[in-house]
Amino acid sequence: MGIPLASEARLASLQGRIPTIATLCSHSSLQIFHGARVEGFPTLGLCVGPPPKFYDAFPLARPDQFLSVPTVKDLPGATQRLRDAGAIIVPHGSFVEYLGPEAFSAMDVPVFGNRAVLGWESDRRKERDWLESAGVRMPKLYEDPNEITGPVIVKYYGAKGGKGFFLAKNREALADFRPTGPYVIQEYVLGTRYYMHFFYSPIADGGYRLRHGALELLGMDRRDEANIDELYKLGAQEELIRAGIRPTFVVTGNVPVILRESLLPRAFEIAAKIIDRSVELFGGMVGPFCLEGIMTEDFEFKVFEISSRIVAGTNLFISGSPYSDLVAPGLSTGRRIAREVAQARAQNRLAEVLS
Ligand code: ATP
């Protein structure tokens, strides 16, 4: 047996019944419901106000039932109804962001994955401690602007979609920078971005083995970001900034990518180190996660962020990806989550994949 994340009391609502897979109707919920349905689970859509009409357009992904609340903040008040329904909540980015990591963590309903990861991921300093202590390369942080030796990106804390991020080619270009809030100055890594979708199972006993369990790569995407991705068409950034046009990094879509095959071993090594360290620090980051980073021309992958749950880029691969096709046919990340619940249940190990 591995590390139990959930107490018996937390799992009492699942005793002797087939669990219902529940999530907030947003982000990657269509994929989560679709995957759960394919694996034979009932599904429950949590929605604010009436059920979203666009679900009617996707009958294979429409949840069996909806649970409506007046606002997102009312979701914790629905805890008893969720337990009565035998729900397992699958977190996604919008769910955690709208509710807030603390309120999400406090919900007394079984959650897929280890909710302890939220405290590590939502605090940029703790996230850096975790990844760097795992031996992962991250973009350098400059405490003293005089030490800057190349291009930098200035990130304000909590800048959603990188609004107000500031790019500077060198130290001199930062001379006129007047901060408007708390920020960090980070090395701007030159290279190509990759968002790698992994899945860590603490109960798997085959595949790419780790100290505990196994790691799978289920897909990879690159995000379309407005307005930075098309800004070059208007000319040099300095001129644009003088004209009052600032770069933003608001994700508007995703495109599929693959990595040179010779770089895959590196990708797995990095992901494995992060998982092994997460097991030491907080019992393990269970289930889907995404490594967001930049591959340099020297084939060094520098991770600027980790998302510790299903990411919206996986929506590209509802019927499989060039990677997941080599694990099992038609395996989306949503389906992989449902399959993990089914396997853990069959082995009486739900406490290791739920919290
Ligand atoms: P938060 O996750 O706190 O809401 P965010 O997602 O808006 O922040 P990041 O994910 O840190 O911000 O970065 C947004 C985008 O900026 C990235 O997708 C990438 O395009 C670019 N970027 C971030 N850090 C770097 C870096 N060190 N070097 C080059 N580009 C970067």
Coordinates of C-alpha atoms and ligand atoms in Angstrom, one line a residue:
M1 CA 0.0 0.0 0.0
G2 CA 1.1 3.5 -0.7
I3 CA 0.4 6.8 1.0
P4 CA -3.2 7.4 2.1
L5 CA -4.4 10.9 1.3
A6 CA -8.0 10.6 2.4
S7 CA -9.3 9.6 5.8
E8 CA -12.0 6.9 6.2
A9 CA -14.4 9.6 7.3
R10 CA -13.8 11.6 4.1
L11 CA -14.5 8.5 2.0
A12 CA -17.6 7.3 4.0
S13 CA -20.0 8.8 1.4
L14 CA -18.6 6.4 -1.2
Q15 CA -19.0 3.2 0.8
G16 CA -20.6 0.4 -1.2
R17 CA -21.7 2.5 -4.2
I18 CA -20.6 3.5 -7.6
P19 CA -19.2 7.0 -7.3
T20 CA -20.6 9.9 -9.3
I21 CA -17.9 12.0 -11.1
A22 CA -18.7 15.7 -10.5
T23 CA -17.1 18.9 -11.6
L24 CA -17.9 22.6 -12.3
C25 CA -19.3 23.1 -15.8
S26 CA -16.4 25.0 -17.3
H27 CA -12.8 24.7 -18.5
S28 CA -12.3 20.9 -19.3
S29 CA -15.7 19.6 -17.9
L30 CA -16.9 18.3 -21.2
Q31 CA -13.9 16.1 -21.4
I32 CA -14.1 15.0 -17.7
F33 CA -17.9 14.0 -18.1
H34 CA -17.2 12.3 -21.4
G35 CA -14.3 10.3 -20.0
A36 CA -16.3 9.3 -16.9
R37 CA -19.3 8.2 -19.0
V38 CA -17.1 6.1 -21.2
E39 CA -15.7 4.4 -18.1
G40 CA -19.2 3.7 -16.8
F41 CA -19.6 6.4 -14.1
P42 CA -22.7 8.5 -13.5
T43 CA -21.9 12.3 -13.8
L44 CA -23.0 15.4 -12.1
G45 CA -22.5 19.0 -13.5
L46 CA -22.1 21.8 -10.9
C47 CA -23.4 25.0 -12.4
V48 CA -24.0 28.6 -11.4
G49 CA -27.6 29.4 -12.3
P50 CA -29.5 27.2 -14.9
P51 CA -27.6 24.4 -16.7
P52 CA -25.5 25.8 -19.5
K53 CA -27.5 25.4 -22.8
F54 CA -24.4 24.6 -24.8
Y55 CA -24.2 21.2 -23.1
D56 CA -27.2 20.2 -25.1
A57 CA -25.0 20.5 -28.2
F58 CA -22.7 17.8 -26.9
P59 CA -24.8 14.8 -25.9
L60 CA -21.9 12.4 -25.3
A61 CA -20.4 14.9 -22.7
R62 CA -23.6 16.2 -21.1
P63 CA -23.7 15.3 -17.4
D64 CA -26.5 13.0 -16.3
Q65 CA -27.6 15.5 -13.7
F66 CA -26.9 19.1 -12.8
L67 CA -26.6 20.7 -9.4
S68 CA -27.3 24.4 -9.6
V69 CA -26.1 27.0 -7.1
P70 CA -26.8 30.8 -7.2
T71 CA -23.0 31.8 -7.1
V72 CA -19.7 29.8 -7.1
K73 CA -19.3 30.9 -3.4
D74 CA -22.4 28.8 -2.6
L75 CA -20.7 25.6 -3.6
P76 CA -19.2 24.8 -0.2
G77 CA -22.9 25.0 1.1
A78 CA -23.8 22.1 -1.3
T79 CA -21.3 19.8 0.4
Q80 CA -24.0 17.6 2.0
R81 CA -25.9 17.3 -1.3
L82 CA -22.6 16.2 -3.0
R83 CA -21.9 13.6 -0.3
D84 CA -25.5 12.3 -0.6
A85 CA -24.9 11.9 -4.4
G86 CA -21.7 9.9 -3.7
A87 CA -19.7 12.5 -5.6
I88 CA -16.0 12.6 -6.3
I89 CA -15.0 16.2 -7.3
V90 CA -12.5 16.5 -10.2
P91 CA -10.7 19.9 -9.8
H92 CA -9.8 22.0 -12.8
G93 CA -8.3 25.4 -13.2
S94 CA -11.5 27.4 -13.2
F95 CA -13.0 25.5 -10.4
V96 CA -10.0 26.2 -8.1
E97 CA -9.6 29.8 -9.3
Y98 CA -13.3 30.8 -8.9
L99 CA -13.7 29.2 -5.5
G100 CA -10.2 30.1 -4.3
P101 CA -7.7 27.4 -3.2
E102 CA -8.5 27.7 0.5
A103 CA -12.3 27.3 0.1
F104 CA -11.7 24.5 -2.4
S105 CA -9.4 22.7 0.0
A106 CA -11.8 23.0 2.9
M107 CA -14.7 21.2 1.1
D108 CA -15.5 18.0 3.0
V109 CA -16.2 15.9 -0.2
P110 CA -13.8 13.4 -1.8
V111 CA -11.6 15.2 -4.3
F112 CA -9.6 13.5 -7.1
G113 CA -5.9 13.9 -6.4
N114 CA -4.1 15.4 -3.4
R115 CA -5.6 18.7 -2.3
A116 CA -2.4 19.4 -0.3
V117 CA -0.7 20.3 -3.6
L118 CA -2.8 23.5 -3.8
G119 CA -0.8 25.1 -1.0
W120 CA 2.4 24.5 -2.9
E121 CA 1.2 25.5 -6.3
S122 CA -0.7 28.6 -5.5
D123 CA 2.3 30.2 -3.7
R124 CA 5.0 31.1 -6.3
R125 CA 7.8 30.9 -3.7
K126 CA 6.8 27.5 -2.5
E127 CA 6.3 26.3 -6.0
R128 CA 9.9 27.4 -6.8
D129 CA 11.2 25.7 -3.6
W130 CA 9.5 22.5 -4.6
L131 CA 10.7 22.5 -8.2
E132 CA 14.3 23.7 -7.6
S133 CA 14.7 21.3 -4.7
A134 CA 13.7 18.6 -7.1
G135 CA 16.6 19.6 -9.4
V136 CA 14.4 21.3 -12.1
R137 CA 15.8 24.3 -14.0
M138 CA 13.6 27.4 -13.8
P139 CA 14.1 30.8 -15.3
K140 CA 16.5 32.8 -13.1
L141 CA 15.0 35.3 -10.7
Y142 CA 16.8 38.7 -10.4
E143 CA 16.7 40.2 -6.9
D144 CA 19.0 43.0 -8.0
P145 CA 18.3 44.6 -11.4
N146 CA 22.0 45.5 -11.7
E147 CA 22.7 41.7 -12.1
I148 CA 20.5 41.5 -15.3
T149 CA 22.6 40.1 -18.2
G150 CA 19.9 39.5 -20.9
P151 CA 16.2 39.9 -21.7
V152 CA 13.8 39.8 -18.7
I153 CA 10.1 39.5 -18.1
V154 CA 8.6 41.4 -15.2
K155 CA 5.7 39.6 -13.6
Y156 CA 3.3 41.3 -11.3
Y157 CA 1.8 39.0 -8.6
G158 CA -1.7 37.8 -9.5
A159 CA -1.5 39.3 -13.0
K160 CA -4.2 37.2 -14.6
G161 CA -3.2 36.3 -18.1
G162 CA 0.0 38.2 -17.7
K163 CA -1.8 41.5 -17.9
G164 CA 0.7 44.2 -17.3
F165 CA 3.7 41.8 -17.7
F166 CA 6.6 43.9 -18.9
L167 CA 9.3 42.7 -21.3
A168 CA 12.7 44.3 -21.5
K169 CA 15.5 43.4 -23.8
N170 CA 18.3 44.2 -21.3
R171 CA 19.1 46.1 -18.1
E172 CA 19.1 49.5 -19.8
A173 CA 15.6 48.9 -21.2
L174 CA 14.4 48.5 -17.6
A175 CA 15.7 52.0 -16.6
D176 CA 12.3 53.7 -17.0
F177 CA 10.3 50.9 -15.3
R178 CA 8.1 52.2 -12.5
P179 CA 6.4 49.3 -10.7
T180 CA 2.8 49.6 -9.9
G181 CA 2.6 46.7 -7.4
P182 CA 4.6 43.7 -6.1
Y183 CA 6.5 41.9 -8.9
V184 CA 9.4 39.6 -9.7
I185 CA 12.0 40.1 -12.4
Q186 CA 12.6 36.8 -14.3
E187 CA 15.0 35.8 -17.0
Y188 CA 13.1 35.8 -20.3
V189 CA 13.9 32.4 -21.7
L190 CA 14.5 32.3 -25.4
G191 CA 13.2 29.1 -27.1
T192 CA 10.0 27.4 -27.8
R193 CA 7.1 26.8 -25.4
Y194 CA 5.7 23.4 -24.6
Y195 CA 2.9 22.5 -22.2
M196 CA 3.3 18.8 -21.4
H197 CA 0.4 16.9 -20.0
F198 CA 1.5 14.1 -17.6
F199 CA -0.5 11.7 -15.4
Y200 CA 1.0 10.3 -12.2
S201 CA -0.6 7.1 -10.8
P202 CA 0.6 6.0 -7.3
I203 CA -1.2 2.7 -7.8
A204 CA 0.0 1.7 -11.3
D205 CA 2.5 -1.2 -11.4
G206 CA 3.6 -1.1 -15.0
G207 CA 4.8 1.5 -17.5
Y208 CA 7.4 4.2 -16.7
R209 CA 8.1 3.3 -13.0
L210 CA 8.9 5.8 -10.3
R211 CA 9.9 5.2 -6.7
H212 CA 6.1 4.8 -6.1
G213 CA 3.7 4.2 -9.0
A214 CA 4.2 5.2 -12.6
L215 CA 4.2 8.2 -15.0
E216 CA 2.4 8.6 -18.3
L217 CA 2.6 11.3 -20.9
L218 CA -0.9 11.9 -22.4
G219 CA -0.4 14.9 -24.7
M220 CA 1.2 18.2 -25.4
D221 CA 0.0 21.6 -26.5
R222 CA 1.1 25.2 -27.0
R223 CA -1.2 28.0 -25.9
D224 CA -2.4 30.8 -28.2
E225 CA -1.8 34.0 -26.2
A226 CA -3.4 37.3 -27.1
N227 CA -2.0 39.8 -27.9
I228 CA 1.6 38.8 -27.7
D229 CA 1.4 36.0 -30.4
E230 CA 0.5 38.4 -33.1
L231 CA 2.1 41.6 -31.8
Y232 CA 5.1 41.3 -34.1
K233 CA 2.9 42.3 -37.0
L234 CA 2.7 45.8 -35.7
G235 CA 6.4 46.4 -35.4
A236 CA 9.0 46.7 -32.7
Q237 CA 7.8 46.3 -29.1
E238 CA 9.5 49.5 -27.8
E239 CA 7.6 51.5 -30.4
L240 CA 4.4 49.8 -29.4
I241 CA 4.9 50.5 -25.8
R242 CA 5.6 54.1 -26.5
A243 CA 2.3 54.2 -28.4
G244 CA 0.6 52.8 -25.3
I245 CA 0.2 49.2 -26.6
R246 CA 1.3 46.7 -24.0
P247 CA 1.8 42.9 -24.5
T248 CA -0.7 40.6 -22.7
F249 CA -0.5 36.8 -22.4
V250 CA -4.2 36.0 -22.2
V251 CA -4.8 32.3 -23.3
T252 CA -7.5 32.2 -26.0
G253 CA -6.9 28.7 -27.4
N254 CA -4.5 25.8 -27.8
V255 CA -2.7 24.1 -30.6
P256 CA -1.3 20.5 -30.6
V257 CA 2.4 20.0 -30.6
I258 CA 4.8 17.1 -30.2
L259 CA 8.4 17.1 -29.0
R260 CA 11.4 15.8 -30.9
E261 CA 11.5 12.2 -29.9
S262 CA 15.1 12.5 -28.6
L263 CA 13.9 15.1 -26.0
L264 CA 11.3 12.8 -24.5
P265 CA 13.7 11.1 -22.0
R266 CA 14.5 14.6 -20.6
A267 CA 10.8 15.4 -20.3
F268 CA 10.2 12.2 -18.3
E269 CA 13.2 12.7 -16.1
I270 CA 12.1 16.2 -15.2
A271 CA 8.5 15.1 -14.5
A272 CA 9.7 12.1 -12.4
K273 CA 11.9 14.3 -10.2
I274 CA 9.0 16.6 -9.6
I275 CA 6.8 13.7 -8.6
D276 CA 9.4 12.1 -6.4
R277 CA 9.9 15.4 -4.6
S278 CA 6.2 15.9 -4.2
V279 CA 5.9 12.6 -2.5
E280 CA 8.6 13.6 0.0
L281 CA 7.1 17.1 0.6
F282 CA 3.3 16.5 0.8
G283 CA 2.4 12.9 -0.1
G284 CA 2.5 13.3 -3.9
M285 CA 0.9 15.1 -6.7
V286 CA -1.6 12.5 -7.9
G287 CA -3.3 12.5 -11.3
P288 CA -2.9 14.9 -14.1
F289 CA -0.4 17.8 -14.1
C290 CA 1.1 20.1 -16.7
L291 CA 4.7 21.2 -17.0
E292 CA 4.8 24.6 -18.7
G293 CA 8.2 25.6 -19.9
I294 CA 10.5 26.6 -22.7
M295 CA 13.0 24.4 -24.6
T296 CA 16.1 26.4 -25.4
E297 CA 18.3 25.9 -28.5
D298 CA 20.7 23.9 -26.2
F299 CA 17.8 21.6 -25.4
E300 CA 17.4 22.7 -21.9
F301 CA 13.8 22.7 -20.6
K302 CA 13.2 25.6 -18.2
V303 CA 9.9 25.3 -16.3
F304 CA 8.2 28.6 -15.6
E305 CA 5.0 27.1 -14.1
I306 CA 3.4 23.8 -13.0
S307 CA -0.4 23.2 -13.1
S308 CA -1.2 20.4 -10.7
R309 CA -4.4 19.3 -12.3
I310 CA -6.1 18.8 -15.7
V311 CA -5.3 21.7 -18.0
A312 CA -7.5 23.1 -20.8
G313 CA -4.9 22.1 -23.4
T314 CA -5.9 18.5 -22.9
N315 CA -9.3 19.3 -24.6
L316 CA -7.4 18.9 -27.9
F317 CA -7.2 15.2 -27.2
I318 CA -10.7 13.9 -26.3
S319 CA -10.2 11.0 -28.6
G320 CA -6.5 10.5 -27.9
S321 CA -3.2 12.1 -28.7
P322 CA 0.0 11.0 -30.5
Y323 CA 1.2 10.1 -27.0
S324 CA -1.9 8.7 -25.3
D325 CA -2.6 6.5 -28.4
L326 CA 0.5 4.6 -27.4
V327 CA -0.7 4.1 -23.9
A328 CA -4.3 3.0 -24.7
P329 CA -6.7 3.8 -27.6
G330 CA -9.0 6.8 -27.1
L331 CA -7.5 7.8 -23.8
S332 CA -8.2 11.4 -22.9
T333 CA -7.0 12.9 -19.6
G334 CA -10.6 13.0 -18.5
R335 CA -11.0 9.3 -19.2
R336 CA -7.7 8.5 -17.5
I337 CA -9.0 10.2 -14.3
A338 CA -12.1 8.0 -14.4
R339 CA -10.0 4.9 -15.1
E340 CA -7.8 5.7 -12.1
V341 CA -10.9 5.9 -9.9
A342 CA -12.1 2.6 -11.3
Q343 CA -8.8 0.8 -10.8
A344 CA -8.3 2.2 -7.3
R345 CA -11.8 1.1 -6.4
A346 CA -11.2 -2.4 -7.7
Q347 CA -8.0 -2.6 -5.6
N348 CA -9.6 -1.0 -2.5
R349 CA -7.1 1.8 -2.8
L350 CA -9.3 4.9 -3.2
A351 CA -7.6 6.6 -0.2
E352 CA -4.4 6.8 -2.3
V353 CA -5.9 8.7 -5.2
L354 CA -8.6 10.8 -3.4
S355 CA -8.2 13.4 -0.7
Ligands
ATP1 P1 -0.7 33.1 -13.3 O1 -0.5 31.6 -13.6 O2 -0.1 33.5 -12.0 O3 -2.1 33.6 -13.6 P2 0.1 33.7 -15.9 O4 -0.4 32.3 -16.2 O5 -0.7 34.8 -16.4 O6 0.2 33.8 -14.3 P3 2.7 32.8 -16.6 O7 2.1 31.4 -16.8 O8 3.8 32.9 -15.6 O9 1.6 33.9 -16.2 O10 3.2 33.4 -17.9 C1 2.3 33.7 -19.0 C2 3.1 33.6 -20.3 O11 4.2 34.4 -20.3 C3 3.6 32.2 -20.6 O12 2.6 31.4 -21.2 C4 4.7 32.5 -21.6 O13 4.2 32.8 -22.9 C5 5.3 33.8 -21.0 N1 6.4 33.5 -20.1 C6 6.2 33.4 -18.7 N2 7.4 33.3 -18.2 C7 8.4 33.3 -19.1 C8 9.8 33.3 -19.1 N3 10.5 33.2 -18.0 N4 10.4 33.4 -20.3 C9 9.7 33.6 -21.5 N5 8.4 33.6 -21.5 C10 7.7 33.5 -20.4

